[in-house]
Coordinates of C-alpha atoms in Angstrom, one line a residue:
Chain A
M1 CA -87.0 16.8 -101.7
A2 CA -87.4 14.3 -98.9
V3 CA -91.0 13.7 -98.6
S4 CA -91.8 15.8 -95.5
G5 CA -94.5 16.0 -93.0
F6 CA -95.5 19.0 -90.5
E7 CA -92.5 20.2 -88.6
G8 CA -93.0 19.8 -85.3
F9 CA -90.0 21.2 -83.6
E10 CA -90.7 25.1 -82.8
K11 CA -88.5 27.9 -83.0
R12 CA -88.8 30.1 -79.9
L13 CA -88.5 33.7 -79.5
E14 CA -88.2 36.0 -76.3
L15 CA -88.2 39.6 -76.1
H16 CA -88.1 41.9 -73.0
F17 CA -88.5 45.4 -73.5
F18 CA -88.3 48.7 -70.8
G19 CA -89.6 52.1 -70.4
D20 CA -87.3 54.9 -72.3
D21 CA -87.2 56.8 -68.9
P22 CA -85.6 54.5 -66.5
T23 CA -87.9 55.9 -63.5
E24 CA -90.7 54.4 -65.6
M25 CA -89.4 50.8 -65.0
D26 CA -92.3 50.5 -62.1
L27 CA -94.5 48.9 -64.5
N28 CA -97.3 51.0 -62.8
N29 CA -96.0 53.9 -64.9
L30 CA -96.1 51.9 -68.0
G31 CA -99.7 53.1 -68.6
R32 CA -101.5 51.6 -66.0
G33 CA -98.9 48.7 -65.5
L34 CA -99.7 47.3 -69.1
G35 CA -96.8 48.0 -71.3
L36 CA -96.7 45.8 -73.9
R37 CA -100.3 44.6 -73.2
R38 CA -101.1 47.8 -74.6
L39 CA -100.5 46.5 -78.0
D40 CA -103.7 46.6 -79.9
F41 CA -105.0 43.6 -81.6
D42 CA -104.2 45.1 -85.5
S43 CA -101.0 45.3 -84.2
L44 CA -100.7 41.6 -82.8
Q45 CA -102.4 40.4 -86.2
Q46 CA -99.8 42.3 -88.2
V47 CA -97.0 40.9 -85.9
L48 CA -98.7 37.3 -86.6
H49 CA -99.2 37.9 -90.4
A50 CA -95.1 38.2 -90.5
V51 CA -94.9 34.9 -88.8
Q52 CA -97.7 33.5 -91.1
C53 CA -100.0 32.5 -87.9
T54 CA -103.5 33.6 -87.1
V55 CA -105.0 33.5 -83.4
V56 CA -107.3 30.7 -82.8
S57 CA -107.9 31.2 -79.2
A58 CA -107.1 33.2 -76.4
V59 CA -107.2 33.8 -72.5
G60 CA -105.2 36.1 -70.0
N61 CA -105.2 37.2 -66.6
L62 CA -103.8 39.6 -64.4
Y63 CA -100.3 39.2 -65.4
F64 CA -100.3 38.3 -68.9
D65 CA -102.3 37.2 -72.1
S66 CA -102.0 34.2 -74.1
Y67 CA -102.9 33.1 -77.7
V68 CA -102.9 29.6 -79.5
L69 CA -102.1 30.3 -82.9
S70 CA -102.5 28.2 -86.0
E71 CA -99.7 28.4 -88.7
Chain B
S1 CA -98.0 27.6 -81.7
S2 CA -98.2 30.0 -78.8
L3 CA -98.0 34.0 -78.0
F4 CA -97.6 35.2 -74.7
V5 CA -97.7 39.1 -74.1
Y6 CA -96.7 40.3 -70.7
P7 CA -96.3 43.9 -69.6
D8 CA -92.5 43.8 -70.2
K9 CA -92.1 40.6 -72.2
I10 CA -93.1 38.6 -75.1
I11 CA -92.7 35.2 -76.0
I12 CA -93.8 33.5 -79.5
K13 CA -93.3 29.7 -80.0
T14 CA -94.1 28.5 -83.8
C15 CA -94.1 25.1 -85.2
G16 CA -94.2 24.5 -88.8
T17 CA -92.1 26.9 -91.4
T18 CA -93.2 29.7 -90.0
Q19 CA -90.7 32.6 -90.3
L20 CA -91.0 33.8 -86.9
L21 CA -87.6 35.8 -86.9
K22 CA -89.5 38.2 -89.2
S23 CA -91.5 39.1 -86.3
V24 CA -88.8 41.2 -84.4
R25 CA -88.4 44.5 -86.6
P26 CA -92.4 45.0 -86.5
L27 CA -92.6 44.3 -82.8
I28 CA -89.5 46.7 -81.9
H29 CA -91.8 49.4 -84.0
H30 CA -95.1 48.5 -82.3
A31 CA -93.4 48.8 -78.8
R32 CA -91.5 52.3 -79.6
H33 CA -94.9 53.5 -79.9
L34 CA -95.9 52.6 -76.6
G35 CA -92.5 54.1 -75.0
L36 CA -90.8 50.7 -74.7
S37 CA -87.4 49.4 -75.9
L38 CA -85.8 46.4 -76.6
S39 CA -83.4 45.0 -73.8
S40 CA -83.1 41.4 -74.3
V41 CA -83.5 38.8 -76.8
R42 CA -83.5 35.0 -76.8
Y43 CA -84.0 32.8 -79.6
T44 CA -83.8 28.9 -79.4
R45 CA -84.7 25.9 -81.2
G46 CA -83.7 22.2 -81.4
N47 CA -83.2 20.6 -84.7
Y48 CA -85.7 20.3 -87.6
I49 CA -87.1 16.8 -88.7
F50 CA -87.5 18.8 -92.0
P51 CA -84.7 21.5 -92.3
E52 CA -84.7 21.3 -96.1
S53 CA -88.7 22.9 -96.0
Q54 CA -87.4 25.9 -93.8
P55 CA -87.7 29.2 -95.7
F56 CA -85.1 31.7 -95.3
P57 CA -84.0 32.7 -92.6
H58 CA -84.5 29.5 -91.0
T59 CA -82.5 27.8 -93.7
S60 CA -79.6 27.4 -91.3
F61 CA -78.4 28.8 -87.8
K62 CA -76.1 30.9 -89.3
D63 CA -78.7 32.5 -91.6
E64 CA -81.0 32.9 -88.6
V65 CA -77.9 34.4 -86.3
V66 CA -76.9 36.8 -89.0
Y67 CA -80.7 38.1 -89.8
L68 CA -81.0 38.8 -85.6
E69 CA -77.9 40.5 -85.4
D70 CA -79.4 42.7 -88.5
S71 CA -82.6 43.2 -87.0
L72 CA -81.3 44.2 -83.1
P73 CA -80.5 47.9 -82.1
N74 CA -76.7 48.5 -81.2
S75 CA -77.5 48.9 -77.7
L76 CA -77.6 45.2 -77.6
R77 CA -74.5 44.8 -77.4
F78 CA -73.8 41.7 -75.4
R79 CA -74.3 38.7 -78.0
K80 CA -73.7 35.2 -77.7
A81 CA -74.9 32.3 -80.2
S82 CA -73.8 28.5 -79.6
V83 CA -75.2 25.4 -80.9
M84 CA -75.4 22.8 -78.1
P85 CA -74.7 19.2 -79.1
S86 CA -76.0 15.9 -77.9
K87 CA -74.8 12.4 -78.4
I88 CA -77.7 11.7 -80.6
P89 CA -77.1 13.0 -84.3
T90 CA -80.4 14.5 -84.6
H91 CA -80.5 16.4 -81.6
S92 CA -78.5 19.8 -80.5
W93 CA -79.8 22.9 -79.0
H94 CA -79.5 26.4 -80.8
V95 CA -79.1 29.5 -78.7
F96 CA -79.0 33.1 -79.5
T97 CA -79.0 35.6 -76.7
A98 CA -78.3 39.4 -76.7
S99 CA -79.0 42.3 -74.4
T100 CA -78.4 45.9 -73.4
E101 CA -76.9 44.3 -70.2
I102 CA -75.8 41.5 -68.1
D103 CA -79.2 41.3 -66.0
L104 CA -80.2 37.9 -64.8
G105 CA -83.7 37.4 -63.8
D106 CA -84.9 34.8 -60.9
V107 CA -87.3 33.1 -63.4
F108 CA -86.1 29.6 -65.1
T109 CA -87.3 28.4 -68.4
I110 CA -87.5 24.9 -69.2
E111 CA -88.3 23.8 -72.6
I112 CA -88.9 19.9 -73.6
C113 CA -88.8 18.5 -77.1
M114 CA -90.1 14.7 -77.3
T115 CA -90.3 12.3 -80.1
E116 CA -91.0 9.0 -81.3
L117 CA -94.2 9.1 -79.0
D118 CA -96.0 6.1 -77.6
K119 CA -98.4 5.3 -80.8
V120 CA -101.3 4.8 -77.9
S121 CA -100.3 8.6 -76.5
A122 CA -100.5 10.0 -79.9
G123 CA -103.2 8.1 -81.1
K124 CA -105.2 10.6 -78.7
F125 CA -104.6 13.8 -80.7
F126 CA -106.4 12.7 -83.7
R127 CA -109.7 13.8 -84.5
R128 CA -112.6 11.4 -85.0
P129 CA -114.0 12.0 -88.1
S130 CA -117.0 14.2 -88.6
D131 CA -117.2 14.7 -84.7
G132 CA -119.5 17.4 -84.8
K133 CA -117.0 19.3 -82.8
N134 CA -114.9 22.7 -83.6
G135 CA -111.1 23.6 -82.5
D136 CA -112.1 24.2 -78.9
S137 CA -114.3 21.5 -77.9
A138 CA -112.1 18.9 -79.6
G139 CA -109.2 20.5 -77.8
K140 CA -111.0 20.4 -74.3
E141 CA -112.0 16.6 -74.9
M142 CA -108.1 15.8 -75.9
T143 CA -107.1 17.6 -72.6
E144 CA -109.4 15.4 -70.6
A145 CA -108.6 12.3 -72.5
T146 CA -104.7 12.6 -72.0
A147 CA -105.2 14.2 -68.4
I148 CA -103.1 17.1 -69.6
G149 CA -105.1 19.3 -66.9
N150 CA -103.2 17.5 -64.2
I151 CA -99.8 18.6 -65.2
N152 CA -100.5 21.8 -63.3
P153 CA -104.1 21.5 -61.5
S154 CA -104.7 25.2 -60.7
A155 CA -103.7 26.6 -64.4
L156 CA -106.5 27.8 -66.4
I157 CA -106.4 26.1 -69.9
C158 CA -106.7 27.0 -73.2
D159 CA -106.9 24.3 -75.8
Y160 CA -107.5 24.2 -79.3
A161 CA -107.4 21.0 -81.6
F162 CA -106.7 20.7 -85.2
D163 CA -108.0 18.9 -88.1
P164 CA -107.7 16.0 -88.9
C165 CA -104.8 16.3 -85.9
G166 CA -102.5 18.0 -83.8
Y167 CA -103.1 20.2 -80.3
S168 CA -101.9 22.9 -79.0
M169 CA -102.4 24.4 -75.2
N170 CA -101.6 27.1 -72.9
G171 CA -101.9 27.1 -69.3
I172 CA -102.1 30.4 -67.0
D173 CA -101.6 30.0 -63.1
G174 CA -100.6 33.7 -61.7
D175 CA -97.7 34.8 -63.4
R176 CA -96.4 31.3 -64.9
Y177 CA -97.3 30.1 -68.6
S178 CA -97.3 26.7 -69.5
T179 CA -97.7 25.5 -73.5
I180 CA -98.2 21.9 -75.2
H181 CA -97.6 21.4 -79.0
V182 CA -98.5 17.8 -80.4
T183 CA -97.7 16.8 -84.1
P184 CA -99.0 12.9 -83.6
E185 CA -98.3 11.9 -87.0
D186 CA -96.6 8.2 -86.8
G187 CA -92.9 8.7 -88.4
Y188 CA -92.5 11.9 -87.4
S189 CA -94.6 12.4 -84.1
Y190 CA -93.7 15.4 -81.9
A191 CA -94.6 16.9 -78.4
S192 CA -93.4 19.6 -76.8
F193 CA -93.8 21.2 -73.0
E194 CA -92.5 24.6 -71.8
T195 CA -93.0 26.4 -68.5
V196 CA -91.6 29.0 -66.4
G197 CA -91.0 29.4 -62.8
S198 CA -89.0 31.2 -60.1
R199 CA -86.8 30.6 -57.1
H200 CA -89.4 28.9 -55.0
G201 CA -91.2 26.9 -58.1
G202 CA -88.0 24.3 -59.1
D203 CA -89.1 21.9 -56.5
D204 CA -92.4 20.9 -58.6
I205 CA -90.2 20.5 -61.3
A206 CA -89.9 16.7 -60.7
R207 CA -93.5 16.4 -60.7
V208 CA -94.2 18.3 -63.9
L209 CA -91.5 16.3 -65.8
K210 CA -92.9 12.8 -64.7
K211 CA -96.2 13.9 -65.9
V212 CA -95.2 14.8 -69.3
A213 CA -93.0 11.9 -69.9
Q214 CA -96.2 9.8 -68.4
I215 CA -98.4 10.9 -71.1
F216 CA -96.1 11.1 -73.9
R217 CA -94.1 8.3 -73.6
P218 CA -91.4 9.5 -76.0
A219 CA -88.5 7.2 -77.0
T220 CA -86.5 10.8 -77.0
M221 CA -86.9 13.6 -75.0
S222 CA -84.8 17.0 -75.0
V223 CA -85.0 19.0 -71.9
S224 CA -83.4 22.5 -72.0
T225 CA -83.2 24.6 -68.7
T226 CA -82.4 28.3 -69.0
S227 CA -82.1 29.8 -65.1
A228 CA -79.9 32.5 -64.0
G229 CA -80.7 32.0 -60.0
R230 CA -81.5 28.5 -59.8
D231 CA -80.1 25.0 -60.8
V232 CA -83.2 23.2 -61.8
W233 CA -81.1 21.2 -64.3
G234 CA -80.2 18.9 -61.4
R235 CA -83.9 17.6 -60.7
V236 CA -84.4 16.5 -64.5
A237 CA -82.7 13.1 -64.7
S238 CA -83.7 11.9 -61.1
A239 CA -87.4 12.9 -62.3
L240 CA -87.3 10.7 -65.6
E241 CA -84.5 7.9 -64.9
P242 CA -87.3 6.1 -63.0
L243 CA -89.6 6.3 -65.8
G244 CA -86.9 4.4 -68.2
L245 CA -85.5 7.4 -69.7
K246 CA -82.1 7.2 -69.8
R247 CA -80.0 10.1 -69.6
R248 CA -77.5 10.2 -73.0
S249 CA -76.3 13.6 -72.9
C250 CA -75.8 16.8 -70.8
A251 CA -74.2 19.8 -72.2
A252 CA -73.7 23.6 -70.4
D253 CA -72.9 27.0 -71.6
E254 CA -73.3 30.3 -70.0
F255 CA -75.2 33.2 -71.9
P256 CA -74.8 37.0 -70.8
S257 CA -78.6 37.8 -70.5
A258 CA -80.0 34.4 -69.9
G259 CA -77.8 32.7 -67.2
T260 CA -76.9 29.0 -67.5
V261 CA -78.5 27.2 -70.3
V262 CA -78.3 23.2 -69.5
Y263 CA -79.2 20.6 -72.4
Q264 CA -80.0 16.9 -71.7
T265 CA -81.0 14.3 -73.9
F266 CA -83.0 11.3 -72.8
T267 CA -83.9 7.8 -74.5
T268 CA -85.9 4.5 -73.7
R269 CA -83.6 1.5 -73.3
R270 CA -85.5 0.5 -76.2
K271 CA -83.6 2.6 -78.6

């Protein structure tokens, strides 16, 4: 096995979702327009656990939430 | 690594030996509880520096595609997987997309991968022993020392420095994110930059590219642009070549739900 260092090159995954009822395409109908942002932190942590990551820092604004992760 | 959660999309970008694709099934499951269904997927990556260290399903692009195909609902019927080549043996760009319809938005994404960073630049991403700081305050110090904040002065920055080295930052500016990850160790130094833009944002991309190249001064840089409505890829070479980064290859391919992906590689003449 070659001597390995920390793998810098990333894997990137982007998933898009829509409301079951096409009339709910207007984000304001997705529960106060939050859609996926209504995922609670436990659910996010479950997903991140599957990816062997944890949150080390976070910031959000009107449009989206962002998290810095540590592997 | 970084995670971005919008009302209608989620983006996860991880380095190291994480099993990123294992997030697909739980995300579909949790989103369904919110009354949301998956409409499209895009998976991209460069070549690993240490491929033999990657766990399943990241053991090969073929394994990744099979795993993704098995994880997705049949409703995502427009699918495509492609490995885009370059003239540099260690560089190619892997893309997989799937969607329920051929719906091209008007957002473009630019994903930059840089290797063989300038040693002085990379040196700024090492923690000073017993610096008395935590990841946040050391991250802030690195952001200031490298002028990363000037890439998009109007962005709010969330930064973090790892011990003994390494750095991650997310920038948020309205509905646009940007993100940087740095692995500065000599011999396999690496930095990435990514951001999104919309129709009127493409003009700024040349200035951003210059700033990024000046901060990290890589010997090799790949730039992947994914866009439906806007050909930002044409601005890349004219931004980088004055900085001594010569374009070595350019490959383009169409994807049903993402539009056109253009993958370009650049190296300095010192190569």
